[in-house]
XYZ file of C-alpha atoms in Angstrom:
203
model
C -78.565 62.892 -19.980
C -78.499 64.477 -23.447
C -75.401 66.588 -24.084
C -75.250 66.841 -27.787
C -77.835 66.595 -30.662
C -77.921 66.035 -34.547
C -80.486 67.708 -36.916
C -80.949 65.417 -40.010
C -83.058 66.337 -42.763
C -85.781 63.556 -43.605
C -88.067 63.288 -46.432
C -89.922 60.371 -48.491
C -88.064 58.115 -46.765
C -84.543 59.276 -46.875
C -82.339 60.687 -44.343
C -79.748 63.088 -45.888
C -76.237 63.570 -45.256
C -76.551 60.642 -42.922
C -72.868 59.677 -43.209
C -71.496 63.200 -42.242
C -74.246 63.153 -39.350
C -72.948 60.074 -38.008
C -69.031 60.980 -38.513
C -70.011 64.110 -36.507
C -71.669 62.378 -33.596
C -69.183 59.725 -33.426
C -66.268 62.216 -33.255
C -68.017 64.149 -30.703
C -68.630 61.028 -28.775
C -64.848 59.947 -28.912
C -63.352 63.385 -28.120
C -65.685 65.012 -25.515
C -67.132 61.943 -23.772
C -64.247 59.314 -24.217
C -66.333 56.684 -26.177
C -64.579 54.334 -28.183
C -67.220 52.457 -30.010
C -69.294 53.947 -32.822
C -72.997 54.127 -33.312
C -74.771 53.592 -36.669
C -77.206 56.047 -37.051
C -79.270 54.064 -39.459
C -79.592 51.490 -36.855
C -81.350 53.788 -34.454
C -83.670 55.953 -36.554
C -86.760 53.529 -36.807
C -90.141 54.483 -37.662
C -89.863 57.435 -39.334
C -93.182 59.322 -40.882
C -94.778 57.512 -43.719
C -95.987 60.949 -45.372
C -94.048 62.971 -48.017
C -93.760 65.942 -45.718
C -90.463 67.503 -44.978
C -89.099 66.841 -41.280
C -86.519 67.653 -39.268
C -85.158 64.702 -37.381
C -83.460 65.610 -33.874
C -81.181 63.038 -32.465
C -80.381 63.643 -28.575
C -77.417 61.826 -27.375
C -74.578 61.723 -24.602
C -72.508 58.508 -24.497
C -75.536 56.672 -26.065
C -78.735 57.652 -28.019
C -81.251 59.319 -25.875
C -84.058 60.219 -27.991
C -84.980 60.538 -31.652
C -87.886 62.944 -32.624
C -89.399 64.179 -36.002
C -90.806 67.844 -36.403
C -92.445 69.126 -39.566
C -90.187 71.576 -41.121
C -90.308 74.739 -43.366
C -87.824 77.145 -44.240
C -88.121 80.532 -42.415
C -87.232 83.685 -44.466
C -84.948 86.318 -43.279
C -85.297 90.138 -43.373
C -82.476 91.766 -41.115
C -79.357 90.103 -39.676
C -77.333 91.856 -36.747
C -73.407 91.346 -35.993
C -71.864 90.348 -32.495
C -68.371 89.885 -31.588
C -68.046 86.380 -29.659
C -64.959 86.955 -27.968
C -63.725 83.742 -26.717
C -66.888 82.102 -27.356
C -66.666 78.654 -29.067
C -69.150 76.123 -30.529
C -67.115 73.336 -31.848
C -69.360 70.690 -31.102
C -73.399 70.523 -31.535
C -74.095 71.022 -28.002
C -77.480 71.196 -26.296
C -76.483 74.268 -24.523
C -77.311 77.026 -27.117
C -78.269 79.472 -24.519
C -75.576 82.286 -25.914
C -76.566 81.799 -29.521
C -80.309 81.929 -28.776
C -80.147 84.729 -26.474
C -78.031 86.897 -28.715
C -80.615 86.703 -31.498
C -83.190 87.558 -29.114
C -81.551 90.610 -27.578
C -80.873 91.812 -31.318
C -84.434 92.186 -32.420
C -83.446 90.947 -35.640
C -84.224 87.663 -37.803
C -80.813 86.578 -36.822
C -77.331 87.460 -36.000
C -73.828 86.903 -37.452
C -70.763 86.295 -35.027
C -67.614 87.905 -35.711
C -64.146 87.011 -34.336
C -62.077 89.990 -34.360
C -64.029 91.363 -37.448
C -63.992 88.180 -39.499
C -67.647 86.666 -40.014
C -68.235 82.974 -38.871
C -71.600 81.852 -38.720
C -75.378 82.812 -38.101
C -77.017 81.364 -34.932
C -78.030 78.141 -36.725
C -76.418 78.354 -40.112
C -73.114 78.526 -41.867
C -72.738 81.524 -44.383
C -72.419 81.521 -48.089
C -71.608 84.469 -50.463
C -71.724 85.014 -54.203
C -69.378 87.265 -55.800
C -70.985 87.220 -59.199
C -68.880 84.130 -60.334
C -68.565 81.639 -57.303
C -69.946 80.944 -53.767
C -67.841 81.249 -50.857
C -67.846 80.642 -47.298
C -66.015 82.223 -44.380
C -62.976 80.353 -43.311
C -63.495 81.130 -39.792
C -66.752 79.360 -38.421
C -68.130 78.375 -35.054
C -69.317 75.161 -36.369
C -68.345 73.524 -39.297
C -71.749 72.135 -40.468
C -72.464 68.943 -42.095
C -74.019 71.022 -45.128
C -70.725 73.090 -45.569
C -68.405 70.303 -45.251
C -70.770 68.601 -48.217
C -70.493 71.552 -50.604
C -66.753 71.954 -49.936
C -66.361 68.378 -50.773
C -68.380 68.752 -53.581
C -66.176 71.924 -54.698
C -69.378 74.055 -54.897
C -68.127 76.397 -52.300
C -64.816 77.396 -51.380
C -63.336 79.220 -47.967
C -62.505 82.767 -48.098
C -61.568 85.370 -45.236
C -64.887 87.296 -45.405
C -64.672 90.248 -43.084
C -67.266 93.518 -42.655
C -64.770 95.443 -44.342
C -64.685 93.531 -47.491
C -68.373 92.161 -47.584
C -69.389 94.736 -50.321
C -67.254 92.309 -52.520
C -70.240 90.108 -52.508
C -73.577 90.479 -53.807
C -75.708 87.414 -52.431
C -75.892 85.531 -49.532
C -77.612 82.324 -48.522
C -77.815 80.691 -45.089
C -77.021 76.997 -45.173
C -77.512 74.156 -42.697
C -78.553 70.312 -42.611
C -82.162 71.438 -43.443
C -81.230 74.385 -45.801
C -79.510 74.401 -49.219
C -79.770 77.502 -51.742
C -83.605 77.446 -51.797
C -83.528 80.971 -50.337
C -80.806 83.125 -51.909
C -80.799 86.898 -50.781
C -79.817 90.157 -52.313
C -78.212 92.197 -49.537
C -77.113 95.724 -48.265
C -75.341 96.480 -45.151
C -77.108 99.623 -44.059
C -76.705 101.253 -40.231
C -75.009 98.093 -38.943
C -77.450 95.625 -40.245
C -77.722 93.302 -43.157
C -80.942 94.208 -45.008
C -82.272 91.222 -47.050
C -84.430 90.645 -50.145
C -84.919 87.479 -51.822
C -82.964 87.439 -55.058
C -84.822 87.032 -58.329
C-alpha cells in the first residue's frame, strides 16, 4: 500500500534535485514507518522517457517503492488565490492523503489557496511561496511542507525566511509559487483585494 509519494522533475535524461528527494523519502520511511535501511532512488528510476519533453515523475512508496510513473507536465498559471486558516492541520510529510488540501481549493473556487496559521502565511496547496520586496526573495518561516525546491533555494542563499502575515503582505510586490516542478518561470505582480490575491504575470 502506497502511503507517501515524491514528485521529481525529469527532462532530457536528468532527474532534478534527486538527492533532496531521496533524503526526504528515507527520512519519511525512517520516522513514520520504522524502516532502518535507505533506498537509492537512482537504482529504482529505470526506463524514463527518451524524448525531450518535461515530465513529472511520481514515485509512490510505503516501506518499499510501490510504483514509478511519468506524466507530461506543463506549468499552470494562476489568476486568483484565496486564504484559509488551517487550525491544527499538519502536512509535515508528503502523504498520499491530500483530501484536506484538494477539497479546500475546490470549495474556494479560486486557482489555489494559501493556508494560514494564526494569520501567518504557510504554503499553497501544492507549492511553497516566495515573495519579492524589490531587493530580495523571501519565503514564509512557517510552512506545511518544507519542499525540496524551498530547501535548495535556501541552501543556495537565493531566498530567505521571513515572518509573512496578511497584515504585512503589502511589503512585497511580487510572488512566485515554487515546488519540485516549478522555479521562477512564472512570477506574478499581485494585489490583495476583497480577501483574495489577484495575480498578473510580471513583465
